[in-house]
Coordinates of C-alpha atoms in Angstrom, one line a residue:
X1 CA -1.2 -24.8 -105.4
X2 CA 0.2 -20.8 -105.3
X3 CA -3.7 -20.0 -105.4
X4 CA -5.0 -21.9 -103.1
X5 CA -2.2 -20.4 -101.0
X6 CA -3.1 -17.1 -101.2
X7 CA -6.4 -17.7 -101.3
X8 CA -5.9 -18.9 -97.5
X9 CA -4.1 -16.3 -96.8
X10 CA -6.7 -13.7 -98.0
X11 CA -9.0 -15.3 -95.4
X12 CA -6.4 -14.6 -92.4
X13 CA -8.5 -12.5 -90.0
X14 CA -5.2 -11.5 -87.8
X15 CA -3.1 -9.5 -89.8
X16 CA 0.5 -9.1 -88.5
X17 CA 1.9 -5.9 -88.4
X18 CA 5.6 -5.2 -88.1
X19 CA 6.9 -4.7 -85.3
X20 CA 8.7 -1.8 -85.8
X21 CA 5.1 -0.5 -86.1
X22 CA 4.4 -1.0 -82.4
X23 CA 4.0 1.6 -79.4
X24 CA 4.6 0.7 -76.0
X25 CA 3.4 2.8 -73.1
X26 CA 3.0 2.5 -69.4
X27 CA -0.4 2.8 -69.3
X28 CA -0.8 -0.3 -71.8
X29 CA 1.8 -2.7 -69.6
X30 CA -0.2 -1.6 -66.6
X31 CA -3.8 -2.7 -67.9
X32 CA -2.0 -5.9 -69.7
X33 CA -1.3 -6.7 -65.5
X34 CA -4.7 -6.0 -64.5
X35 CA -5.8 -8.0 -66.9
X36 CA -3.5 -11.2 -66.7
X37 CA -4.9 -11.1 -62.9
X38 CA -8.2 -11.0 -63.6
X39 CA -8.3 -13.7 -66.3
X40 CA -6.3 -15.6 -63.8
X41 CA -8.7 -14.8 -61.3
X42 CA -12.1 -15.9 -63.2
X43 CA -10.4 -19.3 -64.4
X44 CA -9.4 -19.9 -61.0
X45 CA -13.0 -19.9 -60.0
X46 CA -14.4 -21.8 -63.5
X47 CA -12.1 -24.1 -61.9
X48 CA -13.5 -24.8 -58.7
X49 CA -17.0 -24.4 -60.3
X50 CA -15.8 -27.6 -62.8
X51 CA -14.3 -29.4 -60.5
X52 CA -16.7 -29.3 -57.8
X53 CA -21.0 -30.8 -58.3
X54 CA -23.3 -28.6 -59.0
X55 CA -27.3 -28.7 -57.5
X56 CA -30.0 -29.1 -59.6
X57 CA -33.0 -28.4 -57.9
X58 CA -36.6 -29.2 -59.2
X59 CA -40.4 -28.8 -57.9
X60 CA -42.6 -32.1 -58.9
X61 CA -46.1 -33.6 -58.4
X62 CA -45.7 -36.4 -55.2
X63 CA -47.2 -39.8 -57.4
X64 CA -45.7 -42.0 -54.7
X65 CA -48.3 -44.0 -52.7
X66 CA -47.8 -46.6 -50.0
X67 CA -44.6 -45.1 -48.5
X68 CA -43.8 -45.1 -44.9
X69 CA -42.9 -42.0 -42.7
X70 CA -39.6 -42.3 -40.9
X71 CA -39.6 -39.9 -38.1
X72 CA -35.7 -39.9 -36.0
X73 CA -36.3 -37.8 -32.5
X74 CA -34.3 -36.9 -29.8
X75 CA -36.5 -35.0 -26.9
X76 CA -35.2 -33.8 -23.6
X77 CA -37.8 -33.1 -20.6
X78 CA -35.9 -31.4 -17.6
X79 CA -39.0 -31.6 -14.7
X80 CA -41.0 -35.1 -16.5
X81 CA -39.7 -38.0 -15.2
X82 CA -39.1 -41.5 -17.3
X83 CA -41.7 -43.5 -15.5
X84 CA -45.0 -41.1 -16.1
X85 CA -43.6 -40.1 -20.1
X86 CA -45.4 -42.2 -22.8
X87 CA -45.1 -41.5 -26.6
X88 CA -48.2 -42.1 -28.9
X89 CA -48.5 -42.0 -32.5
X90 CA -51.5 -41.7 -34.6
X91 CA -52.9 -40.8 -37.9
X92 CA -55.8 -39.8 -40.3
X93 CA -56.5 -43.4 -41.5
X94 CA -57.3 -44.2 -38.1
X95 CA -54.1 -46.3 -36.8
X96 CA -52.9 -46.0 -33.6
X97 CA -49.6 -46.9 -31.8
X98 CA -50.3 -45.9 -27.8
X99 CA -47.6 -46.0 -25.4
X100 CA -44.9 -46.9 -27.9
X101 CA -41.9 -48.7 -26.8
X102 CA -40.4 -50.4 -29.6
X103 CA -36.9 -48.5 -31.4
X104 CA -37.1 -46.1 -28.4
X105 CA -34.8 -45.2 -25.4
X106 CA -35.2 -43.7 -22.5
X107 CA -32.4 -42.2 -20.3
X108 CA -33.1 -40.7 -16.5
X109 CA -31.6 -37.5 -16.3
X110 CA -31.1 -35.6 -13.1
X111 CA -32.0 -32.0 -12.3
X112 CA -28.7 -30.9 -14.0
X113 CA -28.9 -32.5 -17.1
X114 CA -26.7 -35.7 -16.6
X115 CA -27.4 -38.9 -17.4
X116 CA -28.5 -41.1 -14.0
X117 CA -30.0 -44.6 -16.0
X118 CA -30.1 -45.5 -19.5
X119 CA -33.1 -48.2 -20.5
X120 CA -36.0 -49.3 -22.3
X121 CA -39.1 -48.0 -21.7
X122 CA -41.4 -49.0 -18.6
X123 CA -40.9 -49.7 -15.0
X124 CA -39.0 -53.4 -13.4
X125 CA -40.9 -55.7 -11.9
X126 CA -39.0 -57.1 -9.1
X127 CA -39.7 -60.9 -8.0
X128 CA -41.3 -61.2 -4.7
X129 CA -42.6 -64.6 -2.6
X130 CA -45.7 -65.5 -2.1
X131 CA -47.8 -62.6 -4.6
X132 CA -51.3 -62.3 -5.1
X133 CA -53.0 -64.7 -7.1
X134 CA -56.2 -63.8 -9.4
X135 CA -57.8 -66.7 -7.2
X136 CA -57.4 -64.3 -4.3
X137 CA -55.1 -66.6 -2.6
X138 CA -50.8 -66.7 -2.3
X139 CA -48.6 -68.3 -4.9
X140 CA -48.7 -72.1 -3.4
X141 CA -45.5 -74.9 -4.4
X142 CA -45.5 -75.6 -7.9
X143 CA -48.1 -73.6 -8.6
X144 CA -48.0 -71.2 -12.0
X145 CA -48.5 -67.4 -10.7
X146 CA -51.6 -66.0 -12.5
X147 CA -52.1 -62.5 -11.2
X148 CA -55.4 -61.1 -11.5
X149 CA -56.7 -57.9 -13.6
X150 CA -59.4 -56.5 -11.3
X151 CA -62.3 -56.8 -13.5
X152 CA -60.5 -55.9 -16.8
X153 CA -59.9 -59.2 -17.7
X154 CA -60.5 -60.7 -21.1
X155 CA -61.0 -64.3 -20.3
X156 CA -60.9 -66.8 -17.8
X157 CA -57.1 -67.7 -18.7
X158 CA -56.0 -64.1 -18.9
X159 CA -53.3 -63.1 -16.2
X160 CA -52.4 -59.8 -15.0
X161 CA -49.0 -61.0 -13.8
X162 CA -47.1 -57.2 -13.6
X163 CA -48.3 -53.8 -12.5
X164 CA -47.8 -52.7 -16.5
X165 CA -49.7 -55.5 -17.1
X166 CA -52.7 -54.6 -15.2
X167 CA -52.2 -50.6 -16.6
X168 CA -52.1 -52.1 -19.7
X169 CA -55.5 -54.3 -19.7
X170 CA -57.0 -51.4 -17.6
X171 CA -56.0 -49.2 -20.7
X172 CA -57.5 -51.8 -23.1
X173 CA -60.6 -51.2 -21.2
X174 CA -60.5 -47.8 -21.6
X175 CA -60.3 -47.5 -17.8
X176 CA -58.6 -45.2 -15.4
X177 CA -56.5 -46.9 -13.0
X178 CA -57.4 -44.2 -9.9
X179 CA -55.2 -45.9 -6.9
X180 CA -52.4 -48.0 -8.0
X181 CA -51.9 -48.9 -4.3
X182 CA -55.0 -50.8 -4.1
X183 CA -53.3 -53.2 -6.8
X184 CA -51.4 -55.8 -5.7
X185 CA -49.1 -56.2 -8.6
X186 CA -48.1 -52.1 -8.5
X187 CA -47.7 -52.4 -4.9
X188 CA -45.6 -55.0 -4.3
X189 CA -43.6 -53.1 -7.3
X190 CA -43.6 -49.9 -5.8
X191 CA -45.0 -48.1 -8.7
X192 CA -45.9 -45.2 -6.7
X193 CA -42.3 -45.4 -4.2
X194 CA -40.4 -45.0 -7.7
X195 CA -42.3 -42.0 -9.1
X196 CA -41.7 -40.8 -6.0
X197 CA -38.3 -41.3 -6.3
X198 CA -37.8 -39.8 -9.2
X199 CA -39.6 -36.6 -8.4
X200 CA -37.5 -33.7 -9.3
X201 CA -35.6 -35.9 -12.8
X202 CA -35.7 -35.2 -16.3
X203 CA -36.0 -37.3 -18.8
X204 CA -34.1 -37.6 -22.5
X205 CA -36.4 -39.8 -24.2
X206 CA -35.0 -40.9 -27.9
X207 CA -35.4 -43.2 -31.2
X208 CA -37.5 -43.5 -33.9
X209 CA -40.7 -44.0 -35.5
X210 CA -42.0 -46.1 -38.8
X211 CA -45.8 -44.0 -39.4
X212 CA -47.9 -44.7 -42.3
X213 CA -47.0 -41.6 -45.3
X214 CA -50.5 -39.4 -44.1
X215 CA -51.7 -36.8 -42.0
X216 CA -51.0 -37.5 -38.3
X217 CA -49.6 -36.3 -34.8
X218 CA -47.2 -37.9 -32.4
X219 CA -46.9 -36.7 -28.9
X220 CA -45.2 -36.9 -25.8
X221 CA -47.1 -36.4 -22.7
X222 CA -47.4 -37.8 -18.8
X223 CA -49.4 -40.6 -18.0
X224 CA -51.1 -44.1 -20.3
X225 CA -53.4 -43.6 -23.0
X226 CA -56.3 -44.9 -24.0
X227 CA -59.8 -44.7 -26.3
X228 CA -63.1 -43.2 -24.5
X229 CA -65.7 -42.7 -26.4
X230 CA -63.7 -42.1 -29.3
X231 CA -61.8 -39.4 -27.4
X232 CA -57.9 -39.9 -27.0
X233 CA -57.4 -39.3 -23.5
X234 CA -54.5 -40.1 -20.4
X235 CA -54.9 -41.8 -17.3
X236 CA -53.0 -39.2 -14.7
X237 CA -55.1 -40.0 -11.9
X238 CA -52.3 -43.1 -10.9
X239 CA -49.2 -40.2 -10.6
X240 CA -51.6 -38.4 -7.6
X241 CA -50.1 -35.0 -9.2
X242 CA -52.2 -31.6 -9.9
X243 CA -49.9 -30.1 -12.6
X244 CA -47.2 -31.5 -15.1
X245 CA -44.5 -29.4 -16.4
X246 CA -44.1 -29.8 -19.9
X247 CA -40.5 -27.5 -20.4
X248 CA -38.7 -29.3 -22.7
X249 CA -35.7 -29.2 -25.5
X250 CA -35.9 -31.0 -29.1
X251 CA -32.2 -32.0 -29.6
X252 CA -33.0 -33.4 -33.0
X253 CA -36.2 -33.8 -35.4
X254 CA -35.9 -34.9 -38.6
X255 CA -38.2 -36.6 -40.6
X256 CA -36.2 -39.4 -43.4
X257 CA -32.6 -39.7 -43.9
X258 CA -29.9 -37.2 -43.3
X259 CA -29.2 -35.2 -46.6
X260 CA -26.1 -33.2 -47.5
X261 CA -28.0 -29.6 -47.2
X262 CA -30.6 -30.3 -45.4
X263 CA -31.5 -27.8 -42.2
X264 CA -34.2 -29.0 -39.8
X265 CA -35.5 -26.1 -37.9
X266 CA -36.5 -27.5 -34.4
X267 CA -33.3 -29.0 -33.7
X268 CA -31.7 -27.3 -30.7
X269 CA -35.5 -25.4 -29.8
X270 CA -35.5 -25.1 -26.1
X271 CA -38.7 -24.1 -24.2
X272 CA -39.7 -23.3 -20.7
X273 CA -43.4 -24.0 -19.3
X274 CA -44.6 -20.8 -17.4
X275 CA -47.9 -22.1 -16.5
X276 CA -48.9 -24.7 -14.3
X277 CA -50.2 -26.9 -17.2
X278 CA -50.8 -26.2 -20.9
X279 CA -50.4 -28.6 -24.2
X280 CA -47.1 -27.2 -26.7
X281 CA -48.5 -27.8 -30.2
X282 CA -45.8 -27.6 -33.5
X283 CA -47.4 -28.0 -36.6
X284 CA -45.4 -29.4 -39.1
X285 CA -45.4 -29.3 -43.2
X286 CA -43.7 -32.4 -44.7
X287 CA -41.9 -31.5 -47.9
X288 CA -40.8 -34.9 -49.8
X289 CA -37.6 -35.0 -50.9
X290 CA -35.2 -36.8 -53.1
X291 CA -31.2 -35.9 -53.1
X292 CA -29.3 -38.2 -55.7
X293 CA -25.4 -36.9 -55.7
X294 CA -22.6 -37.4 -58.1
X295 CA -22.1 -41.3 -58.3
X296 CA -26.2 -41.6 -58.8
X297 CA -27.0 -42.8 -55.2
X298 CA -30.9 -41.8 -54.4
X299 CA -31.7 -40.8 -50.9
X300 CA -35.2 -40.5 -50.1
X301 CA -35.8 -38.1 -47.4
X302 CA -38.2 -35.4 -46.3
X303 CA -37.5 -31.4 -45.2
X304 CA -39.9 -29.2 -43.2
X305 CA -41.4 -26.5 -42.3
X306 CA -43.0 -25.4 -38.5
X307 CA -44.8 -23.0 -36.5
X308 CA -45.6 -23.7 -33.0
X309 CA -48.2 -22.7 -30.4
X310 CA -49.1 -23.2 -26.9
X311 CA -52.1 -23.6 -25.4
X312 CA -53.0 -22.7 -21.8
X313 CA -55.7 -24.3 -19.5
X314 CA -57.8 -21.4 -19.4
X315 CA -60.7 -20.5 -16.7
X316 CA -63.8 -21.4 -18.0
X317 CA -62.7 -23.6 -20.6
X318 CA -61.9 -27.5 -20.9
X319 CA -58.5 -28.5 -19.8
X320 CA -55.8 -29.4 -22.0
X321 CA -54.4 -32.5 -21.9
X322 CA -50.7 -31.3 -20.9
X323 CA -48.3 -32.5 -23.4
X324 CA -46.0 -32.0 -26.4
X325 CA -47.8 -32.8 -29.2
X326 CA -46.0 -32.6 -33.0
X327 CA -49.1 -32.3 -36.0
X328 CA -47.7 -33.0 -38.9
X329 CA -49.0 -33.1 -43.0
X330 CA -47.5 -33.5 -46.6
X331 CA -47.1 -31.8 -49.1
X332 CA -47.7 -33.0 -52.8
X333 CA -44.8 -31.6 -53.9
X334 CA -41.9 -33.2 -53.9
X335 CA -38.4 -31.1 -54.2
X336 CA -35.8 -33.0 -56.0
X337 CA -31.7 -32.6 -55.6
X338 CA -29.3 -33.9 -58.3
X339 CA -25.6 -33.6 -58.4
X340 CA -24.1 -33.3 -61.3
X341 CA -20.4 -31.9 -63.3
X342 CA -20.3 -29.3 -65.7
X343 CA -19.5 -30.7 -69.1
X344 CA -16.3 -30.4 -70.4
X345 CA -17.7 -28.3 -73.1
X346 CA -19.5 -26.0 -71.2
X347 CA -16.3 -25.3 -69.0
X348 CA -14.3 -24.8 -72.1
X349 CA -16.7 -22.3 -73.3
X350 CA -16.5 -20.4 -70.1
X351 CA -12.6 -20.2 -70.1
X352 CA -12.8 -18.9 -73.6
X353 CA -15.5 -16.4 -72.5
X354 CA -13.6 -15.4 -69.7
X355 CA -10.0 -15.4 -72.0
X356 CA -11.8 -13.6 -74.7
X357 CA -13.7 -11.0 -73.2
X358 CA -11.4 -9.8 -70.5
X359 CA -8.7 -9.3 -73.6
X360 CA -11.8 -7.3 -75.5
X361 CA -12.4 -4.8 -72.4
X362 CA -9.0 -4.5 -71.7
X363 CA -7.9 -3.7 -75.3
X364 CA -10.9 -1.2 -75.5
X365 CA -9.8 0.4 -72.2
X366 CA -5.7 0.6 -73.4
X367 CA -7.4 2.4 -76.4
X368 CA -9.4 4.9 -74.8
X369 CA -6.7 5.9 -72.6
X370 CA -3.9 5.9 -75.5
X371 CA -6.0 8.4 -77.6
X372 CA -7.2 10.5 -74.7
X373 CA -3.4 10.7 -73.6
X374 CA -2.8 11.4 -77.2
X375 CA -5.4 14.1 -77.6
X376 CA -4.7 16.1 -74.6
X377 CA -0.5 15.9 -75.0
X378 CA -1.5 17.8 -78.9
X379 CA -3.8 20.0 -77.3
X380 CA -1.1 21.0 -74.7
X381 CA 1.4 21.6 -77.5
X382 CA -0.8 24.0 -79.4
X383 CA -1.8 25.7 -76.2
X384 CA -5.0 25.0 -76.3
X385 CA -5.5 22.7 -72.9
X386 CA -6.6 24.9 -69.8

């Protein structure tokens, strides 16, 4: 049992020494401070390192297919009014969404900024006695009111019954509707009295969008839409105006779910039309992303990137349709986010690190210092320091 002992023993790799052996000096309590601090220091922050997630951030291949593009906006037009601002949507697979009013809001603002009327999209259509009928008569007793369409009519039974209405199957036609006064439904409305009225308002025109995951635009501009010949054009003939001024603030952009990290760089981009008219292009690359935190919760979400450029209505050259008009396309790489702890292990490792080498240097240091303190006190003594 004695060997086995000492056989122990002989493997001690800290040897004691007596310590009547030992030699304290100033310099050797001051570095032991330092050092205390700086160990004290580093664990501090392996810590808050531990304690807190750490990121993980990889680059993959984009495999998924037959996703749906969320797109969240928030759009201010100081000198565009509600009633002439439509929204359209449309992509490379050849859908379309003109004039879309569904999941957006509309809210009049006046010509400092505040809010005059908060509503869904599209002008009222107030009740009055007696209208039009499509027979060319008034409304008789009894009678249903069936408005008429002025030629854009798709059957016998179809009814114009609103000034929208008749915009809207004039739009279908891929007509321009020139003089809304000469239409009994938008004059009887007053479509013309109210953009009138609002001559001079802004408009803060918000919501969101649900776009197939492809290549596509969305844009903001004055006036209805509509298809001729293939060409995506806007009926501003009805507003009776020369020029359109497109100024206008993006409060927020963002395309997917909010993300902790995420920056998107158009939100708060103001800019100020200098030219009578002129289409405001950004074009936009889509980067799909996936953020999964600590508890294992997956967002899916999207960042981008943008550059911007306007586009004048140059002599010589075809107008621009005046506008706001967002381009946007994906990337096939997707970025991925994971939260995630340090292990245990790896944080014990780190505070032995820290504990370890901070007591090496520190010992090296006392060393150096206690032998050059050493070296120059015998050299003094023999005379020999100058």
């Amino acid at each position: 049992m004695d060997g086995i002992m000492n056989k122990l023993r002989n493997l001690d790799a800290y040897p004691k020494i007596n310590e009547d052996f030992y030699s304290r000096t100033l310099s050797g309590g001051v570095i032991t401070l330092v050092s205390s601090v700086v160990m004290l220091l580093l664990f501090v922050s392996e810590l808050r390192l531990y304690l807190h997630a750490a990121t993980e951030t990889k680059l993959v291949v984009d495999t998924s297919r037959g996703e749906t593009l969320r797109i969240n906006f928030d759009v201010s037009f100081p000198a565009l009014p509600c009633s002439i601002l439509s929204l359209d949507a449309m992509d490379i697979s050849g859908e379309q969404h003109l004039d879309v009013r569904h999941d957006i809001t509309k809210r009049r603002l006046d010509s400092h900024g505040n809010v005059i009327e908060t509503r869904q999209d599209g002008i009222g259509a107030p009740k009055i006695e007696k209208p039009l009928q499509r027979h060319g008569g008034r409304l008789e007793h009894n009678e249903t009111y069936c408005g008429s369409c002025f030629g854009a009519e798709t059957s016998d039974e179809h009814c114009c019954n609103s000034c929208e209405e008749v915009r809207e199957a004039y739009r279908k036609k891929g007509w321009a509707l020139s003089n809304p006064d000469l239409i009994d439904q938008c004059k009887r409305e007053g479509f013309l009295q109210r953009i009138k009225e609002e001559e001079g308002e802004g408009c803060n025109i918000y919501g969101f969008l649900e776009v197939n995951k492809v290549a596509g635009n969305f844009h903001f501009a004055p006036g209805k839409s509509f298809q001729q010949s293939n060409v995506h054009v806007h009926d501003l003939l009805a507003f009776q105006k020369d020029s359109f001024n497109i100024s206008h603030k993006i409060n927020r952009l963002s395309f997917g779910e909010y993300f902790p990290g995420v920056v998107n760089p158009l939100d708060g981009v103001h800019w100020t039309q200098e030219t009578p008219n002129g289409m405001y292009q950004y074009f936009i690359k889509v980067v799909p992303t996936v953020y999964t935190d600590v508890s294992g919760h997956t967002i899916q979400s999207n960042q981008f990137s943008v550059t911007e450029h306007f586009r004048g209505a140059e002599a010589g050259r075809l107008q621009s349709l005046p506008g706001v008009f967002f381009f946007y396309d994906l990337s096939p790489i997707k970025v991925t986010f994971t939260e995630g702890h340090v292990s245990f292990l790896h944080f014990l490792t780190n505070v032995c690190a820290i504990v370890g080498g901070v007591f090496t240097v520190s010992g090296i240091l006392d060393s150096f210092i206690y032998h050059g303190q050493r070296a120059i006190k015998k050299k003094m003594e023999l005379g020999k320091f100058s």
